[in-house]
Amino acid sequence: MLRPKSTISAVTPKIIVVLAFVFLMIAAIFGLHSSYRVDALRADVANANAARDAAEHRRVTQETQLKTREVAVADEEAKIADAENRAAKVGAELAQLQKEKAELQTTLEAKQNEIASLQKRIDEAGTAVKPSENPTAASTPKKQPISPPPPEIKQEPVVETTPPPQQPKRRKTSPAKAPEVAASAATISFSSAKALATFAPLPKYPLKVRSDGVTGSGVCVVSVDQASGRVTGASMEQSTGDSTLDKSAVRAFRKWRFKPGTVSKVRIPIEFTMTGASR
């Protein structure tokens, strides 16, 4: 009975050692597996961190690009605003220039009117000064016993119209001027009327009528003050067929100045052609 007990007691420690070894092996296996899983988890964490860093980098890059684009858009908007401001300034300057142009045109017209009025004054002053320049010429007819006082009064304006260098011509043509006065009511040519005039502006051909191709011819009757040679009245005896042309002719002939004592009434033919006003 003693031997079986000894065999059991001898086997029991061996079993315990084997079981301990097995448990140690299992623990080692589980430890290795756990360490492998930990390494895998660490790798996953590292990959996740790298992906997060890459995503963060991409986000920062996109934000930088967005800011750059916003700055570029702001620059373009500033350029557009600057261009609009320049366009507005150019428009304002253009309006100012147009206004100045209109003012200059008004001033030019006023100056032209002043020049015309001054020309009239010069002509009037010339007719007023000429009697004082010709006392010697007036004295020469007085020496002639043939001329009575009334003819001398009529001849004084004739002497006033010509300067001293033309006095010899006046002596030769003075007898011919009397027939002109007598025939002043008759129609004379444009060139003859202009020869008797000291100031003879041509009638203007209105652009609108000229562009429409309107032409015509007529006769204008001009009344002249023999003492001064100034035109006292002008009217169309024969119309050109167009009221605008008639007004232009009358307006021009009213500005004419004749040699004093030469004519009292003149019928001046006028013709408007595409080349201008002439006769």
Short mmCIF file of C-alpha atoms in Angstrom, two decimals:
data_model
loop_
_atom_site.label_atom_id
_atom_site.label_comp_id
_atom_site.label_asym_id
_atom_site.label_seq_id
_atom_site.Cartn_x
_atom_site.Cartn_y
_atom_site.Cartn_z
CA MET A 1 0.00 0.00 0.00
CA LEU A 2 2.95 2.32 0.52
CA ARG A 3 4.31 2.17 -3.09
CA PRO A 4 1.30 3.65 -4.95
CA LYS A 5 1.36 6.63 -2.70
CA SER A 6 4.98 7.28 -3.56
CA THR A 7 4.37 7.15 -7.31
CA ILE A 8 1.53 9.63 -7.09
CA SER A 9 3.58 11.98 -4.97
CA ALA A 10 6.42 11.68 -7.47
CA VAL A 11 4.22 12.44 -10.51
CA THR A 12 2.43 15.43 -9.01
CA PRO A 13 5.38 17.88 -9.05
CA LYS A 14 6.16 16.99 -12.64
CA ILE A 15 2.63 17.74 -13.69
CA ILE A 16 2.79 21.05 -11.90
CA VAL A 17 6.06 21.93 -13.64
CA VAL A 18 4.61 21.01 -17.02
CA LEU A 19 1.49 23.02 -16.41
CA ALA A 20 3.57 25.98 -15.29
CA PHE A 21 5.66 25.72 -18.41
CA VAL A 22 2.56 25.55 -20.56
CA PHE A 23 1.07 28.57 -18.86
CA LEU A 24 4.35 30.44 -19.31
CA MET A 25 4.37 29.58 -22.98
CA ILE A 26 0.79 30.73 -23.33
CA ALA A 27 1.63 33.95 -21.48
CA ALA A 28 4.63 34.48 -23.73
CA ILE A 29 2.52 33.91 -26.81
CA PHE A 30 -0.09 36.34 -25.58
CA GLY A 31 2.67 38.82 -24.71
CA LEU A 32 4.15 38.57 -28.19
CA HIS A 33 0.76 38.94 -29.74
CA SER A 34 -0.02 41.92 -27.54
CA SER A 35 3.31 43.57 -28.38
CA TYR A 36 2.63 42.99 -32.08
CA ARG A 37 -0.78 44.57 -31.72
CA VAL A 38 0.73 47.49 -29.82
CA ASP A 39 3.26 48.02 -32.61
CA ALA A 40 0.49 47.87 -35.15
CA LEU A 41 -1.55 50.34 -33.14
CA ARG A 42 1.47 52.62 -32.86
CA ALA A 43 1.98 52.42 -36.63
CA ASP A 44 -1.68 53.22 -37.18
CA VAL A 45 -1.40 56.18 -34.81
CA ALA A 46 1.72 57.38 -36.64
CA ASN A 47 -0.04 57.03 -39.98
CA ALA A 48 -3.05 58.85 -38.62
CA ASN A 49 -0.82 61.63 -37.31
CA ALA A 50 0.95 61.85 -40.67
CA ALA A 51 -2.39 62.01 -42.48
CA ARG A 52 -3.57 64.67 -40.05
CA ASP A 53 -0.37 66.67 -40.60
CA ALA A 54 -0.75 66.34 -44.36
CA ALA A 55 -4.37 67.44 -44.14
CA GLU A 56 -3.35 70.38 -41.96
CA HIS A 57 -0.63 71.28 -44.43
CA ARG A 58 -3.11 71.11 -47.29
CA ARG A 59 -5.54 73.27 -45.33
CA VAL A 60 -2.84 75.87 -44.64
CA THR A 61 -1.79 75.78 -48.30
CA GLN A 62 -5.38 76.22 -49.46
CA GLU A 63 -5.89 79.07 -47.01
CA THR A 64 -2.72 80.73 -48.32
CA GLN A 65 -3.86 80.28 -51.90
CA LEU A 66 -7.29 81.62 -51.01
CA LYS A 67 -5.75 84.68 -49.37
CA THR A 68 -3.53 85.17 -52.43
CA ARG A 69 -6.55 84.97 -54.70
CA GLU A 70 -8.45 87.39 -52.48
CA VAL A 71 -5.53 89.81 -52.65
CA ALA A 72 -5.39 89.44 -56.45
CA VAL A 73 -9.16 90.01 -56.70
CA ALA A 74 -8.83 93.06 -54.45
CA ASP A 75 -6.04 94.38 -56.69
CA GLU A 76 -8.16 93.83 -59.79
CA GLU A 77 -11.11 95.56 -58.16
CA ALA A 78 -8.81 98.45 -57.20
CA LYS A 79 -7.56 98.65 -60.79
CA ILE A 80 -11.14 98.62 -62.09
CA ALA A 81 -12.11 101.35 -59.64
CA ASP A 82 -9.03 103.35 -60.66
CA ALA A 83 -9.94 102.93 -64.33
CA GLU A 84 -13.52 104.03 -63.60
CA ASN A 85 -12.20 107.07 -61.73
CA ARG A 86 -9.92 107.90 -64.65
CA ALA A 87 -12.80 107.50 -67.07
CA ALA A 88 -14.93 109.79 -64.90
CA LYS A 89 -12.10 112.36 -64.77
CA VAL A 90 -11.64 112.13 -68.54
CA GLY A 91 -15.38 112.60 -69.01
CA ALA A 92 -15.34 115.62 -66.69
CA GLU A 93 -12.31 117.05 -68.50
CA LEU A 94 -14.03 116.46 -71.85
CA ALA A 95 -17.15 118.23 -70.60
CA GLN A 96 -14.98 121.08 -69.32
CA LEU A 97 -13.18 121.30 -72.67
CA GLN A 98 -16.49 121.34 -74.52
CA LYS A 99 -17.70 124.09 -72.20
CA GLU A 100 -14.48 126.04 -72.74
CA LYS A 101 -14.85 125.48 -76.50
CA ALA A 102 -18.37 126.89 -76.40
CA GLU A 103 -17.15 129.85 -74.34
CA LEU A 104 -14.30 130.43 -76.77
CA GLN A 105 -16.69 130.29 -79.71
CA THR A 106 -18.95 132.80 -77.96
CA THR A 107 -15.94 135.01 -77.23
CA LEU A 108 -14.77 134.66 -80.83
CA GLU A 109 -18.18 135.68 -82.13
CA ALA A 110 -18.20 138.63 -79.75
CA LYS A 111 -14.70 139.62 -80.93
CA GLN A 112 -15.79 139.33 -84.55
CA ASN A 113 -18.75 141.56 -83.81
CA GLU A 114 -16.43 144.02 -82.10
CA ILE A 115 -14.09 143.92 -85.10
CA ALA A 116 -17.04 144.58 -87.41
CA SER A 117 -18.21 147.47 -85.25
CA LEU A 118 -14.66 148.84 -85.11
CA GLN A 119 -14.42 148.53 -88.89
CA LYS A 120 -17.62 150.52 -89.19
CA ARG A 121 -16.25 153.14 -86.82
CA ILE A 122 -13.01 153.28 -88.80
CA ASP A 123 -14.98 153.75 -92.00
CA GLU A 124 -17.08 156.45 -90.39
CA ALA A 125 -13.99 158.09 -88.92
CA GLY A 126 -12.35 157.89 -92.35
CA THR A 127 -15.30 159.66 -93.97
CA ALA A 128 -15.22 162.25 -91.17
CA VAL A 129 -11.48 162.82 -91.47
CA LYS A 130 -11.40 163.05 -95.26
CA PRO A 131 -13.02 166.53 -95.44
CA SER A 132 -10.25 167.90 -93.22
CA GLU A 133 -7.63 166.22 -95.38
CA ASN A 134 -8.85 167.87 -98.57
CA PRO A 135 -9.11 171.62 -97.87
CA THR A 136 -6.69 172.30 -100.69
CA ALA A 137 -8.67 170.11 -103.05
CA ALA A 138 -11.84 171.94 -102.05
CA SER A 139 -10.10 175.23 -102.63
CA THR A 140 -9.15 174.32 -106.19
CA PRO A 141 -12.76 174.21 -107.44
CA LYS A 142 -13.35 177.56 -105.75
CA LYS A 143 -10.73 179.07 -108.06
CA GLN A 144 -12.81 177.99 -111.03
CA PRO A 145 -15.29 180.73 -111.78
CA ILE A 146 -17.63 178.31 -113.56
CA SER A 147 -18.71 176.29 -110.50
CA PRO A 148 -21.49 178.05 -108.52
CA PRO A 149 -22.00 177.38 -104.78
CA PRO A 150 -24.65 174.61 -105.19
CA PRO A 151 -22.48 172.48 -107.48
CA GLU A 152 -19.58 172.97 -105.10
CA ILE A 153 -21.70 171.50 -102.28
CA LYS A 154 -22.45 168.47 -104.43
CA GLN A 155 -18.83 168.02 -105.40
CA GLU A 156 -17.50 168.24 -101.84
CA PRO A 157 -18.54 164.65 -101.00
CA VAL A 158 -16.89 163.49 -104.20
CA VAL A 159 -13.64 165.08 -103.09
CA GLU A 160 -14.02 163.55 -99.60
CA THR A 161 -14.17 160.00 -100.86
CA THR A 162 -10.70 159.87 -102.41
CA PRO A 163 -7.29 160.29 -100.74
CA PRO A 164 -4.87 163.06 -101.77
CA PRO A 165 -2.83 160.79 -104.10
CA GLN A 166 -5.97 160.29 -106.23
CA GLN A 167 -6.74 164.02 -106.61
CA PRO A 168 -5.48 164.10 -110.24
CA LYS A 169 -7.81 161.23 -111.09
CA ARG A 170 -10.65 163.06 -109.35
CA ARG A 171 -10.13 166.09 -111.52
CA LYS A 172 -10.38 163.94 -114.61
CA THR A 173 -13.35 161.80 -113.49
CA SER A 174 -15.31 164.44 -111.57
CA PRO A 175 -17.30 165.41 -114.67
CA ALA A 176 -18.22 161.74 -115.16
CA LYS A 177 -19.62 161.41 -111.64
CA ALA A 178 -22.48 163.73 -112.34
CA PRO A 179 -23.97 161.36 -114.91
CA GLU A 180 -23.59 158.56 -112.36
CA VAL A 181 -25.65 160.51 -109.88
CA ALA A 182 -28.20 161.17 -112.51
CA ALA A 183 -28.27 157.51 -113.47
CA SER A 184 -28.09 156.25 -109.88
CA ALA A 185 -31.65 155.05 -110.05
CA ALA A 186 -30.79 152.74 -112.92
CA THR A 187 -29.47 149.21 -112.60
CA ILE A 188 -25.68 148.96 -112.60
CA SER A 189 -23.45 145.92 -112.60
CA PHE A 190 -22.08 144.37 -109.41
CA SER A 191 -18.52 145.34 -110.36
CA SER A 192 -19.56 148.96 -111.09
CA ALA A 193 -21.37 149.22 -107.75
CA LYS A 194 -18.35 147.73 -105.99
CA ALA A 195 -16.08 150.26 -107.74
CA LEU A 196 -18.16 153.11 -106.30
CA ALA A 197 -18.14 151.54 -102.82
CA THR A 198 -15.49 152.00 -100.16
CA PHE A 199 -16.68 148.99 -98.16
CA ALA A 200 -18.45 146.18 -100.04
CA PRO A 201 -18.73 142.82 -98.26
CA LEU A 202 -20.08 140.00 -100.38
CA PRO A 203 -23.35 138.33 -99.36
CA LYS A 204 -22.79 135.07 -97.52
CA TYR A 205 -24.07 131.87 -99.08
CA PRO A 206 -25.85 130.03 -96.19
CA LEU A 207 -24.42 126.55 -95.82
CA LYS A 208 -27.78 124.86 -95.38
CA VAL A 209 -29.21 126.42 -98.54
CA ARG A 210 -26.00 125.74 -100.43
CA SER A 211 -25.92 122.11 -99.34
CA ASP A 212 -29.50 121.74 -100.56
CA GLY A 213 -28.37 123.02 -103.99
CA VAL A 214 -30.60 126.12 -103.90
CA THR A 215 -29.50 128.86 -106.33
CA GLY A 216 -31.06 132.03 -107.61
CA SER A 217 -30.57 135.54 -108.91
CA GLY A 218 -32.28 138.82 -108.15
CA VAL A 219 -31.93 142.60 -107.90
CA CYS A 220 -31.47 144.53 -104.66
CA VAL A 221 -32.36 148.24 -104.45
CA VAL A 222 -30.04 150.18 -102.14
CA SER A 223 -30.77 153.73 -100.91
CA VAL A 224 -27.63 155.76 -100.12
CA ASP A 225 -27.13 158.94 -98.12
CA GLN A 226 -25.10 161.13 -100.49
CA ALA A 227 -23.59 163.17 -97.68
CA SER A 228 -22.03 160.22 -95.86
CA GLY A 229 -22.21 157.43 -98.41
CA ARG A 230 -23.92 155.14 -95.90
CA VAL A 231 -26.73 152.82 -96.93
CA THR A 232 -30.04 153.95 -95.45
CA GLY A 233 -32.15 151.14 -96.80
CA ALA A 234 -32.01 147.95 -98.82
CA SER A 235 -34.74 145.73 -100.24
CA MET A 236 -35.12 143.06 -102.88
CA GLU A 237 -36.80 144.49 -105.97
CA GLN A 238 -36.53 141.10 -107.67
CA SER A 239 -36.42 138.08 -105.37
CA THR A 240 -33.90 135.30 -105.84
CA GLY A 241 -36.69 132.80 -105.25
CA ASP A 242 -35.53 131.91 -101.74
CA SER A 243 -36.17 134.02 -98.63
CA THR A 244 -32.89 132.95 -97.00
CA LEU A 245 -30.88 134.13 -100.00
CA ASP A 246 -32.86 137.40 -100.09
CA LYS A 247 -32.14 138.05 -96.40
CA SER A 248 -28.44 137.29 -96.88
CA ALA A 249 -28.21 139.73 -99.80
CA VAL A 250 -30.10 142.51 -98.00
CA ARG A 251 -28.02 142.00 -94.84
CA ALA A 252 -24.78 142.29 -96.80
CA PHE A 253 -25.81 145.31 -98.94
CA ARG A 254 -26.91 147.25 -95.84
CA LYS A 255 -23.28 147.18 -94.70
CA TRP A 256 -21.98 148.76 -97.90
CA ARG A 257 -20.39 152.22 -97.86
CA PHE A 258 -20.22 154.35 -101.02
CA LYS A 259 -18.15 157.33 -101.92
CA PRO A 260 -20.07 160.40 -100.76
CA GLY A 261 -21.79 162.31 -103.52
CA THR A 262 -21.65 159.50 -106.07
CA VAL A 263 -25.00 157.69 -105.86
CA SER A 264 -28.34 158.02 -104.09
CA LYS A 265 -30.01 154.80 -105.18
CA VAL A 266 -28.47 151.73 -106.75
CA ARG A 267 -30.03 148.60 -108.19
CA ILE A 268 -27.46 145.85 -107.72
CA PRO A 269 -27.97 142.48 -109.41
CA ILE A 270 -26.87 139.46 -107.35
CA GLU A 271 -26.60 135.80 -108.28
CA PHE A 272 -26.11 132.84 -105.95
CA THR A 273 -24.45 129.86 -107.63
CA MET A 274 -22.73 126.79 -106.23
CA THR A 275 -19.43 128.66 -106.43
CA GLY A 276 -20.73 131.49 -104.22
CA ALA A 277 -22.42 134.89 -104.45
CA SER A 278 -21.38 136.94 -107.44
CA ARG A 279 -22.56 138.91 -110.45
#
